[in-house]
mmCIF file of C-alpha atoms in Angstrom:
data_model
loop_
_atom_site.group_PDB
_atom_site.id
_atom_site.type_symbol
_atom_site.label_atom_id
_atom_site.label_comp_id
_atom_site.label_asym_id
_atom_site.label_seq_id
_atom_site.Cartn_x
_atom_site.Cartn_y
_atom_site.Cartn_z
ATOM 1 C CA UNK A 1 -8.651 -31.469 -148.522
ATOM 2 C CA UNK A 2 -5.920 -31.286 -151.299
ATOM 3 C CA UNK A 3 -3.409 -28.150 -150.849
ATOM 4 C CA UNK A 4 -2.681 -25.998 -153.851
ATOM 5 C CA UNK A 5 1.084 -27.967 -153.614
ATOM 6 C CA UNK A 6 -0.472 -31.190 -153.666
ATOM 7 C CA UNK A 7 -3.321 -30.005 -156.931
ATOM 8 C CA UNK A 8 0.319 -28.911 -158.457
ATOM 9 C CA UNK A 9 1.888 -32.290 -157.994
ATOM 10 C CA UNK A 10 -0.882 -34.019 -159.459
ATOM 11 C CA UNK A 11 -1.229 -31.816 -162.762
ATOM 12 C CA UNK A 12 3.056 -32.098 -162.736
ATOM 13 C CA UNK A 13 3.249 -35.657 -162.435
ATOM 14 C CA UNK A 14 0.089 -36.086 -165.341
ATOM 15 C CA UNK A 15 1.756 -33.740 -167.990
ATOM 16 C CA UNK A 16 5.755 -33.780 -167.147
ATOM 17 C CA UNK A 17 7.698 -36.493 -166.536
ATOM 18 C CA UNK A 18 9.170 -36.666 -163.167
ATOM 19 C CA UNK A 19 6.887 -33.683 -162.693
ATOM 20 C CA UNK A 20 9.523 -31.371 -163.232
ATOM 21 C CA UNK A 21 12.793 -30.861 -165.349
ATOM 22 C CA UNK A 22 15.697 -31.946 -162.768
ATOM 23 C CA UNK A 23 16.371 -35.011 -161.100
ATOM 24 C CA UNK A 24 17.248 -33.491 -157.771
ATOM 25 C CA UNK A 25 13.872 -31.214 -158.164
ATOM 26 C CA UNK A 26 11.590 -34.355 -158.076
ATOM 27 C CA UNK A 27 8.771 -34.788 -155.671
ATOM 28 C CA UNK A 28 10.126 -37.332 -152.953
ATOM 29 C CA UNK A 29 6.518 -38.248 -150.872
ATOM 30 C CA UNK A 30 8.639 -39.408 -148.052
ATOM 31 C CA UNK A 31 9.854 -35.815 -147.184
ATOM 32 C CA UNK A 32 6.423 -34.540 -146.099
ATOM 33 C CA UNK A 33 6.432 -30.598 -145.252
ATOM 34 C CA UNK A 34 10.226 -30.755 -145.147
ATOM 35 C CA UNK A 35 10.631 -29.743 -148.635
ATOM 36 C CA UNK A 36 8.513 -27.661 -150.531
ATOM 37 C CA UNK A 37 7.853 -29.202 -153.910
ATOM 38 C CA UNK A 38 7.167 -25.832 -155.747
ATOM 39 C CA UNK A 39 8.845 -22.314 -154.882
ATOM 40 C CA UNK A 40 6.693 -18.997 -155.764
ATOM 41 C CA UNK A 41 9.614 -17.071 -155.444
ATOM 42 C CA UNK A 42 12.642 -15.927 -153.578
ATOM 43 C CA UNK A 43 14.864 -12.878 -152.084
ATOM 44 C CA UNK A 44 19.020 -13.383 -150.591
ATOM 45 C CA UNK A 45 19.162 -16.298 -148.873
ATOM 46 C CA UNK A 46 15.563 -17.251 -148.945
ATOM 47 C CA UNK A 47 12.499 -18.871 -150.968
ATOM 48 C CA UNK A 48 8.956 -19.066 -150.378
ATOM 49 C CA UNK A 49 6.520 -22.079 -151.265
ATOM 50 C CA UNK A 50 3.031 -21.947 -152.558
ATOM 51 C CA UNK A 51 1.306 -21.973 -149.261
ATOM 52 C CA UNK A 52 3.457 -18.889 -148.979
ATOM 53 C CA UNK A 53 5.768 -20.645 -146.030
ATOM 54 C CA UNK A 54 9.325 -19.231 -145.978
ATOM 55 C CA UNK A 55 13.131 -21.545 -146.201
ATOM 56 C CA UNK A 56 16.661 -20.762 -145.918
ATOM 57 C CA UNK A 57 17.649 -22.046 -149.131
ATOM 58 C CA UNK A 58 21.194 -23.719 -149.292
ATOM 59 C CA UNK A 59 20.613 -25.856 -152.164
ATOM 60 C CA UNK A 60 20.935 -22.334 -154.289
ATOM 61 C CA UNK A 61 19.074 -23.764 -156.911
ATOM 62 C CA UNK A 62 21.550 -26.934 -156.847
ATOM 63 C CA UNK A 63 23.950 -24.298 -157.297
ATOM 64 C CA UNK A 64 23.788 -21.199 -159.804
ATOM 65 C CA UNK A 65 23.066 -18.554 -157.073
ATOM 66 C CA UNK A 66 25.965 -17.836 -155.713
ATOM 67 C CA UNK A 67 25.035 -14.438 -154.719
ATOM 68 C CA UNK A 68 21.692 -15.049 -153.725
ATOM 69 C CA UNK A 69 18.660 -14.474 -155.673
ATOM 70 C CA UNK A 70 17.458 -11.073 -157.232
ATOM 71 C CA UNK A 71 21.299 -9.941 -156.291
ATOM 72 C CA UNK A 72 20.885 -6.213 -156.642
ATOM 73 C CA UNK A 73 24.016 -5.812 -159.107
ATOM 74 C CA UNK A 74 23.284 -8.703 -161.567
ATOM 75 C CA UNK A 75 19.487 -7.703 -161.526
ATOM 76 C CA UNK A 76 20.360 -4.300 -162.849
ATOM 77 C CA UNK A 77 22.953 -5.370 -165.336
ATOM 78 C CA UNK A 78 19.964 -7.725 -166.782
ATOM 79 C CA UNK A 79 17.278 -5.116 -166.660
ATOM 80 C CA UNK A 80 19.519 -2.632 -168.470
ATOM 81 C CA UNK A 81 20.338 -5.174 -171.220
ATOM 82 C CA UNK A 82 16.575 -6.127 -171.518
ATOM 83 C CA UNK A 83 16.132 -2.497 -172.903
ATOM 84 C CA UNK A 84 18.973 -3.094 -175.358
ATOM 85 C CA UNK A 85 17.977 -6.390 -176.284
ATOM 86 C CA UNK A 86 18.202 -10.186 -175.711
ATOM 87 C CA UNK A 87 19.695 -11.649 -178.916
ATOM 88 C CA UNK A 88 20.895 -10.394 -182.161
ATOM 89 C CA UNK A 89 21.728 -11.081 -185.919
ATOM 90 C CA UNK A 90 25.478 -10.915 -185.114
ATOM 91 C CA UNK A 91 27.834 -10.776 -181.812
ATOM 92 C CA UNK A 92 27.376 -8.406 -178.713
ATOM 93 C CA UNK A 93 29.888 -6.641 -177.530
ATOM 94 C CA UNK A 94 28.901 -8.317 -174.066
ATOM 95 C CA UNK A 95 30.527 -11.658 -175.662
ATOM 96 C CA UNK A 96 34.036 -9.665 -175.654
ATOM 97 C CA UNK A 97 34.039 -8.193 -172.433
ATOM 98 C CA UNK A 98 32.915 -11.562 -170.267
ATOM 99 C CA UNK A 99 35.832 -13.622 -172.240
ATOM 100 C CA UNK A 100 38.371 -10.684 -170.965
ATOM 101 C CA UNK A 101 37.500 -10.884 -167.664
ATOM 102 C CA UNK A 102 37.745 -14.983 -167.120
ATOM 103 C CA UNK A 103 40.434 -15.128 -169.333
ATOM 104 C CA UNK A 104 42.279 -12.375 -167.035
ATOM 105 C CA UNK A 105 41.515 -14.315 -163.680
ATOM 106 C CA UNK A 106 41.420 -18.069 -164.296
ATOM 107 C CA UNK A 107 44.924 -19.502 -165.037
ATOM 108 C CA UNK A 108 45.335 -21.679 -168.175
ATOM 109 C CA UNK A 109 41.816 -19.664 -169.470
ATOM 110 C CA UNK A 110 43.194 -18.359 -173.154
ATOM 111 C CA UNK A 111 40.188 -18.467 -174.825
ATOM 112 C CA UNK A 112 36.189 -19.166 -174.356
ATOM 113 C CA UNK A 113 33.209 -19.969 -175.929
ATOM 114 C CA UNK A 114 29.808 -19.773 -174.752
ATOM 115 C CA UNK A 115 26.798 -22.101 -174.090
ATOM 116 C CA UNK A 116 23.349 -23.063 -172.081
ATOM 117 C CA UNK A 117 24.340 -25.872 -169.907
ATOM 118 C CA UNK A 118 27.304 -28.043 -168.030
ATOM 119 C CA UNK A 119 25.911 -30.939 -170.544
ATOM 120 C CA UNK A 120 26.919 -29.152 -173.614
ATOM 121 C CA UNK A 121 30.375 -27.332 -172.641
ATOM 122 C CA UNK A 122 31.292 -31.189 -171.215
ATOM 123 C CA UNK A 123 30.395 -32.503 -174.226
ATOM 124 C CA UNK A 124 32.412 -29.785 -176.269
ATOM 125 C CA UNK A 125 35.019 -30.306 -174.158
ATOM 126 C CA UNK A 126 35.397 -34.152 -175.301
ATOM 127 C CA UNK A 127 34.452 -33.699 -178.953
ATOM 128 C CA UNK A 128 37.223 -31.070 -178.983
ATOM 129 C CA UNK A 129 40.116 -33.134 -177.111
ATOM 130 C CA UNK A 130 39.505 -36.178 -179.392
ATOM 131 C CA UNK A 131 39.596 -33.428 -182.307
ATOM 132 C CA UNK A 132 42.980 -32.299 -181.012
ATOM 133 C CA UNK A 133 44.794 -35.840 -180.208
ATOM 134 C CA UNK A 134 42.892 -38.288 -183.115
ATOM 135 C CA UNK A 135 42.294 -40.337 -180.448
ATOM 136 C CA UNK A 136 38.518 -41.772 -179.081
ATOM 137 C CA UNK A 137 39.335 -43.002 -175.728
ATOM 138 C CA UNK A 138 37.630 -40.847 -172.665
ATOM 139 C CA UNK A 139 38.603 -41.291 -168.671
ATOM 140 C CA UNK A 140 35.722 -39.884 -166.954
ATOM 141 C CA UNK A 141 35.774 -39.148 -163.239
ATOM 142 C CA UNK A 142 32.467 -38.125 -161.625
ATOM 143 C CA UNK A 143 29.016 -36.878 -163.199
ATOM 144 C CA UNK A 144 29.584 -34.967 -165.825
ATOM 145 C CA UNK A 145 26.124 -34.542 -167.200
ATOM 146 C CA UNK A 146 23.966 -36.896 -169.293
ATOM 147 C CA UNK A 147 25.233 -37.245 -172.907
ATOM 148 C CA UNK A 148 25.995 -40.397 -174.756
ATOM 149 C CA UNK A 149 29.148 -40.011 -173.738
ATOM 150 C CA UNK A 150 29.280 -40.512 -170.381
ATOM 151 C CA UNK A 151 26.270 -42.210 -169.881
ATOM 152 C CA UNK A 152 28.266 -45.656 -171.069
ATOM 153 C CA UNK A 153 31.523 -47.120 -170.509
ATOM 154 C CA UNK A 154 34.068 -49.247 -168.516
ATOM 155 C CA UNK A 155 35.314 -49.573 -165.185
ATOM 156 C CA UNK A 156 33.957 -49.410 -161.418
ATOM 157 C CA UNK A 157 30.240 -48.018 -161.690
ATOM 158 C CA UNK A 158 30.269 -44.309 -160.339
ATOM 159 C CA UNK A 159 27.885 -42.549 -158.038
ATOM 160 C CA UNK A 160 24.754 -40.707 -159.775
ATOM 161 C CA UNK A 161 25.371 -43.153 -162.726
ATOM 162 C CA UNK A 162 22.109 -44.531 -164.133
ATOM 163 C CA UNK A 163 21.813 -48.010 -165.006
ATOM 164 C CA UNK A 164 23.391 -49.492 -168.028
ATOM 165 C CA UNK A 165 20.954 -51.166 -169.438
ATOM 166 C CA UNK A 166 18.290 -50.005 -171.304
ATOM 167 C CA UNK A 167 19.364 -46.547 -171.067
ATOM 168 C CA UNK A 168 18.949 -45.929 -175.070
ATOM 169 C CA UNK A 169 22.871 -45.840 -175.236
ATOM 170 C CA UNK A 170 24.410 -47.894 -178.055
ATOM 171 C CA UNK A 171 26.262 -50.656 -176.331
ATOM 172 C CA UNK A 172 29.081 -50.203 -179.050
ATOM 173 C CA UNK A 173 30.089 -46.697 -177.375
ATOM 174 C CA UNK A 174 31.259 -48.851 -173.915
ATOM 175 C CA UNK A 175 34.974 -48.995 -175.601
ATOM 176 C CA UNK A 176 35.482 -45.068 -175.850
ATOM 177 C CA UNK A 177 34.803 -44.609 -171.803
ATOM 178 C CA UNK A 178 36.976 -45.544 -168.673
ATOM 179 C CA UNK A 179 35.499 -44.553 -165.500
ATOM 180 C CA UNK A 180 37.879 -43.743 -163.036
ATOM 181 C CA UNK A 181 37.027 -43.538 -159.178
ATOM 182 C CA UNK A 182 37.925 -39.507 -157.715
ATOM 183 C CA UNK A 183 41.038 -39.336 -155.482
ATOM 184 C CA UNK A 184 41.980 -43.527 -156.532
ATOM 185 C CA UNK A 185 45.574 -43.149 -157.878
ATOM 186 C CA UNK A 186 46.043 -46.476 -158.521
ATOM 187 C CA UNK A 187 43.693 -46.969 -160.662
ATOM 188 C CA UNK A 188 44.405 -43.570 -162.825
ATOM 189 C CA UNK A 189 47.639 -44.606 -163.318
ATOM 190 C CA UNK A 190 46.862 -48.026 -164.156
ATOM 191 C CA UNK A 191 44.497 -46.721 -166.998
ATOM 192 C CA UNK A 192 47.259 -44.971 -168.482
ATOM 193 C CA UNK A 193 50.281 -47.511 -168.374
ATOM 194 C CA UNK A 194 48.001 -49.977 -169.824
ATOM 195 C CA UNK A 195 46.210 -47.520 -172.335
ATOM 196 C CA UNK A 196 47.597 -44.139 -172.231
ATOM 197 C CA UNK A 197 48.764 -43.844 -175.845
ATOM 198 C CA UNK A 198 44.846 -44.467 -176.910
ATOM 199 C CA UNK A 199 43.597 -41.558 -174.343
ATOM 200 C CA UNK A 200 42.208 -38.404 -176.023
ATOM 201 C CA UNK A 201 41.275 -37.041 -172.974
ATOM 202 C CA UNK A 202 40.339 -37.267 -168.805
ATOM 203 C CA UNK A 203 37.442 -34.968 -167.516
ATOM 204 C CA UNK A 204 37.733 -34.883 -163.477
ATOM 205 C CA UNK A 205 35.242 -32.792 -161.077
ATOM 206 C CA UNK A 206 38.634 -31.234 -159.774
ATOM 207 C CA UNK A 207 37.070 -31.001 -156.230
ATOM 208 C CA UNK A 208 34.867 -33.809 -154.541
ATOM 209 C CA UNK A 209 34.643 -33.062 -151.195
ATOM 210 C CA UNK A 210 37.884 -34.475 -150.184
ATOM 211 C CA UNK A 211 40.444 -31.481 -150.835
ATOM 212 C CA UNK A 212 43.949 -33.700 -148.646
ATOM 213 C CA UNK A 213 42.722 -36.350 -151.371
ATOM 214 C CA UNK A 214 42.317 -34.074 -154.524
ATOM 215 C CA UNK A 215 45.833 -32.532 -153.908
ATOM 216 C CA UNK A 216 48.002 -35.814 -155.038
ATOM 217 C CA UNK A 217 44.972 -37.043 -157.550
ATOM 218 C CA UNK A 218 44.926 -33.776 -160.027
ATOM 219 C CA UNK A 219 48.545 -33.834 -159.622
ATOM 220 C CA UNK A 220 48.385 -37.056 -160.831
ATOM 221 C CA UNK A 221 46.302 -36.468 -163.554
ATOM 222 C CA UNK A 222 48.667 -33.463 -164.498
ATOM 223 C CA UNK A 223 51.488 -35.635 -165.030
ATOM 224 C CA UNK A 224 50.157 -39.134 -166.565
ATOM 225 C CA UNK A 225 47.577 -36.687 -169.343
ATOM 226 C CA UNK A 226 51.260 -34.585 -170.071
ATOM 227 C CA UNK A 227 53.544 -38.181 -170.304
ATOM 228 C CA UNK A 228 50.897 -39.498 -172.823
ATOM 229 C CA UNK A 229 49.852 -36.458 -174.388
ATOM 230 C CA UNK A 230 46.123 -36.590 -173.587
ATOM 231 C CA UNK A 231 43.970 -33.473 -172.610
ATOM 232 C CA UNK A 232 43.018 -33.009 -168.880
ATOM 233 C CA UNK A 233 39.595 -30.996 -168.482
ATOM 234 C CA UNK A 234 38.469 -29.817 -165.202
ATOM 235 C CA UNK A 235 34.970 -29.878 -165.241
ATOM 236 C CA UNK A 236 33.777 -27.166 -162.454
ATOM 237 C CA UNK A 237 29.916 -26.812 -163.839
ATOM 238 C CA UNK A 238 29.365 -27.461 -159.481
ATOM 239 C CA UNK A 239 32.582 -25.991 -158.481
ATOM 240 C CA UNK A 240 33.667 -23.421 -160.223
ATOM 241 C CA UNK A 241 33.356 -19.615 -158.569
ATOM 242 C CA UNK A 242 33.258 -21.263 -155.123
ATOM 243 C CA UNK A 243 36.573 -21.997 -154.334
ATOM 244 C CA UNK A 244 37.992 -19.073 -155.449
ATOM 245 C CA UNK A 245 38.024 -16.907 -158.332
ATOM 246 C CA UNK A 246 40.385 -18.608 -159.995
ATOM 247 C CA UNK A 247 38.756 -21.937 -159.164
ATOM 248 C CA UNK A 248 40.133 -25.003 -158.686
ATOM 249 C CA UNK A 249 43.444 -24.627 -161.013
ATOM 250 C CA UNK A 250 44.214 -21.611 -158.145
ATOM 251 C CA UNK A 251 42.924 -23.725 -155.124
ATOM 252 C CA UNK A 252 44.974 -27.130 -155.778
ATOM 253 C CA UNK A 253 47.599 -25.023 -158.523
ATOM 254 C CA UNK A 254 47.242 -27.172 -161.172
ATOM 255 C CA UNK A 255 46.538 -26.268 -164.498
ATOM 256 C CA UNK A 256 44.437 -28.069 -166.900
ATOM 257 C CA UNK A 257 44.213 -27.859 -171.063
ATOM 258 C CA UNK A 258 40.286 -27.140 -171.000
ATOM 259 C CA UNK A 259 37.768 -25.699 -168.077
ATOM 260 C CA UNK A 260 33.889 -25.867 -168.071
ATOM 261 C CA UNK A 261 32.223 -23.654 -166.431
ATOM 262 C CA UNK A 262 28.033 -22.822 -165.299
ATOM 263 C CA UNK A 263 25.605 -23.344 -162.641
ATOM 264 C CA UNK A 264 27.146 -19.934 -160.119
ATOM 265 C CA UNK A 265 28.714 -18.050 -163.365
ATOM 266 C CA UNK A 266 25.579 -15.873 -163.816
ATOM 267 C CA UNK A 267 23.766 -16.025 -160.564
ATOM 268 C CA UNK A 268 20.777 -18.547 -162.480
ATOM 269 C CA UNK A 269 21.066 -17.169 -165.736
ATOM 270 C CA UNK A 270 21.382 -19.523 -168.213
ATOM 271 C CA UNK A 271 25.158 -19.420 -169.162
ATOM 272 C CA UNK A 272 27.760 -22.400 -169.724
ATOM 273 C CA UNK A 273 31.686 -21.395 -170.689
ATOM 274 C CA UNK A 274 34.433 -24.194 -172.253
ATOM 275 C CA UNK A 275 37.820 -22.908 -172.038
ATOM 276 C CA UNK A 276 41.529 -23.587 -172.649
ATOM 277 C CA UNK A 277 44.845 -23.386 -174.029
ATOM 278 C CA UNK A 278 44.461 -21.398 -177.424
ATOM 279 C CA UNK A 279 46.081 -25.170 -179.011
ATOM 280 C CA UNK A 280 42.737 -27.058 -178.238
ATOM 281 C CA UNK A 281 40.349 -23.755 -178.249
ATOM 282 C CA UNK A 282 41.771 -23.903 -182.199
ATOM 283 C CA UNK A 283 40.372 -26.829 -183.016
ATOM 284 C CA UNK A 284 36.776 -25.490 -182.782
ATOM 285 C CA UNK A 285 37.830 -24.147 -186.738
ATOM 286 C CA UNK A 286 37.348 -27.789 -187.587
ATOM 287 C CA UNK A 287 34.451 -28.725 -184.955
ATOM 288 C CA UNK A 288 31.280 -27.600 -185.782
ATOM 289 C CA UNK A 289 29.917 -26.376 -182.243
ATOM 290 C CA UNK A 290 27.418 -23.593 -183.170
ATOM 291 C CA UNK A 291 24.057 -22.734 -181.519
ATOM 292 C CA UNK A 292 21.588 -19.675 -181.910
ATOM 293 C CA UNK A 293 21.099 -18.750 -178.382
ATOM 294 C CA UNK A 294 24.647 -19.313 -177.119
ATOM 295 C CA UNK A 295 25.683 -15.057 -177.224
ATOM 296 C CA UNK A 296 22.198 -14.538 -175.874
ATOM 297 C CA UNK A 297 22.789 -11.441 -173.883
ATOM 298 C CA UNK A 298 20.838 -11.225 -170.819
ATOM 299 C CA UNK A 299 22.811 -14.219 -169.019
ATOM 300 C CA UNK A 300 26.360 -12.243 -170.459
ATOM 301 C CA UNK A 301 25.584 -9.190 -168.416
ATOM 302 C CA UNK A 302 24.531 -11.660 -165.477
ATOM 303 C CA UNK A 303 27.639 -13.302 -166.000
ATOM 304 C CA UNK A 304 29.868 -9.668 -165.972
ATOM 305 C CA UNK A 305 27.765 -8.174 -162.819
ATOM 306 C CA UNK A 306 28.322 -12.015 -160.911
ATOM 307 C CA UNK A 307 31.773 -11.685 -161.875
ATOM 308 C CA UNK A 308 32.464 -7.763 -160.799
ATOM 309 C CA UNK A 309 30.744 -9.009 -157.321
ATOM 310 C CA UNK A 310 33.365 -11.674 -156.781
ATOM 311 C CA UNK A 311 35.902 -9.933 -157.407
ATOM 312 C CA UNK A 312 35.175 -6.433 -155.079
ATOM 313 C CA UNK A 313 33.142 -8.160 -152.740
ATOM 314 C CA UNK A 314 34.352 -11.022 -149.961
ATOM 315 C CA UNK A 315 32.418 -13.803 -152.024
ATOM 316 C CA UNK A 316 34.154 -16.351 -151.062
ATOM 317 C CA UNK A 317 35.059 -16.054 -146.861
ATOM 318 C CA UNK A 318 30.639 -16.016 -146.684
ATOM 319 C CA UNK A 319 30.364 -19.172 -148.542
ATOM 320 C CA UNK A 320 33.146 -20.386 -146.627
ATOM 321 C CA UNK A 321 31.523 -19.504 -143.306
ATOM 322 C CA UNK A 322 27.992 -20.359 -144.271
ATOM 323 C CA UNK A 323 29.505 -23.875 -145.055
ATOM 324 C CA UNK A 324 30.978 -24.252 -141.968
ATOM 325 C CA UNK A 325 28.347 -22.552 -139.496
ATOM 326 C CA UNK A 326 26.046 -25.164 -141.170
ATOM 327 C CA UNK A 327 28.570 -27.960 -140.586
ATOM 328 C CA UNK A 328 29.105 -26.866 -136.804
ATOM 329 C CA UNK A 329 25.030 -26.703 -136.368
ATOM 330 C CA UNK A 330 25.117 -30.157 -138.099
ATOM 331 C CA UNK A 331 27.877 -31.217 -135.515
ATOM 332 C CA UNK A 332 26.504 -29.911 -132.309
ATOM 333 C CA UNK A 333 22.612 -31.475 -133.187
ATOM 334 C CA UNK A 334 24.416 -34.614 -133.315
ATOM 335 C CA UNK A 335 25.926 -34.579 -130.363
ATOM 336 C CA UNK A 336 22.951 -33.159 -128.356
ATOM 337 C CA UNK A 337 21.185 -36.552 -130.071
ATOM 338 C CA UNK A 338 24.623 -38.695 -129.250
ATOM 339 C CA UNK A 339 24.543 -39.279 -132.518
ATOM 340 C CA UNK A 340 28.229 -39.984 -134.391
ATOM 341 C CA UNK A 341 29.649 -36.433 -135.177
ATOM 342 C CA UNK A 342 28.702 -35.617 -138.702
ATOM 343 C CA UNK A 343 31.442 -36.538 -141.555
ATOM 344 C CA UNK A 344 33.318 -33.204 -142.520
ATOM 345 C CA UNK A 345 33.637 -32.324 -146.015
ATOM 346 C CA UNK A 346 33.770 -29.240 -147.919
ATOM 347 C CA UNK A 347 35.774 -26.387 -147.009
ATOM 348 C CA UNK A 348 35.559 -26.435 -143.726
#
């Protein structure tokens, strides 16, 4: 007999494809009652299926709750904007008072501008360092979401990459893109003696999983992006408010033109930040980046009550010692097993 999970995979896979909206949410057969395949709902730390069976969630969503859902704080802030309103026919105050605080607590943050997802602030952040330089060329280094734009290119294939071919990319856009392998020097600066003078821009997760390694790379990328006069963006859509408050440019103290921000910004509300040096933040008076929903104000109070939190509360020593209490568990399974000692990565 057919559980209401499996009558919702079925109906999912006939009217959605993938069955759902994110890659990493798809229905994998091969992980049996091991991962629930819908979620009801879910309190803290913890979610509960369809057949009403209870996790410990550490994928947070594949990130945005960085709190924990229905945080206390950020659910008030959202319920007392509801009564206000959602959107209006011109700015919210709201819009103000979230740029002052990240512009206050993230070094090299001058100015901001709001949208829904890491695609679109990654994508601003390109459109507006080509805008800024005259140049086209792009290094990318890591996923950085799936826009023309990255999803094409030169260079050693990286992971989470789709296949080339076929994937409704012009082939003519390969020429604009360099991929660049995280924490591989030698290839970053090879890139640039050969090609610097042609580089808009490099967008770099700033952290990936390898901090001894990151250290020398972003430094790296500092200097080579300064020598040629290209843009380095740190794109922390995964990273950013986990760290630290003031995110990676505090963490490895290095200071990039342009930041992205989303996923743990507003606890799950739907809220994406680009930000930089007022020179490139300018340009957006010739770059036509405009979208109806982007002030919406329910995910802007999120974003101010998620923000409050980190900064009174000791945010970041749980998610350090979640990490590595998981890691340690991880570790002494292993051993009980004789297994090989897990890798260590993260913070730990």
């Amino acid at each position: 007999m057919k559980t209401l999970e499996d009558s919702l995979i079925d109906r999912a896979l006939e009217l959605i494809p993938w069955g759902t909206q994110t890659n990493a949410k798809r229905h994998i057969p091969e992980m049996g009652d091991a991962m629930p395949h819908f979620i009801e709902s879910a309190s803290g730390c913890r979610v509960v299926d369809t057949e009403g069976k209870s996790y410990i969630d550490y994928r947070s969503s594949l990130g945005p709750i960085i709190l924990g859902y229905n945080h206390p704080s950020v659910q008030q802030a959202v319920r007392d904007q509801l009564d206000k309103g959602v959107l209006f026919s011109m700015a919210s105050p709201l819009e103000v008072e979230v740029a002052e605080v990240l512009t206050a607590i993230v070094p090299g943050l001058e100015q901001v501008r709001y949208l829904k997802s890491g695609n679109e602030v990654n994508h601003v952040a390109v459109r507006l360092a080509r805008a800024y330089t005259g140049r086209d060329l792009i290094v990318t280094c890591g996923y950085h979401g799936h826009g023309d734009w990255f999803s094409c290119g030169s260079g050693q294939s990286m992971s989470w990459s789709w296949p080339r071919e076929g994937n409704g990319v012009p082939e003519i856009l390969d020429k604009f893109v360099i991929k660049v392998p995280y924490g591989d020097v030698d290839a970053l600066q090879k890139v640039f003696r050969e090609r610097g003078d042609e580089i808009a821009g490099m967008i770099t997760v700033p952290y990936d999983w390898n901090e001894l390694v990151g250290y020398d790379f972003l430094r790296q990328a500092r200097e080579v992006t300064v020598k040629h006069g290209s843009a380095l963006i740190f794109d922390q859509i995964l990273t950013g408010f986990r760290l630290g408050i003031d995110g990676a440019q505090g963490f490895f103290d290095v200071i990039p033109d342009l930041t992205t921000y989303g996923k743990a910004i507003a606890n799950g509300y739907p809220l994406a930040v680009v930000g930089g040096v007022k020179p490139l933040m300018h340009m957006f008076d010739q770059v036509m980046i405009t979208t109806t929903h982007a002030g919406e104000t329910l995910s802007l109070a999120a974003a101010m009550a998620t923000l409050k939190t980190m900064q009174d509360e000791p945010v970041f020593d749980r998610i350090r010692a979640s990490g590595q209490r998981l890691q340690q568990g991880f570790d002494s399974l292993s051993a009980s097993h004789r297994l090989k000692e897990a890798k260590s990565f993260g913070l730990s």
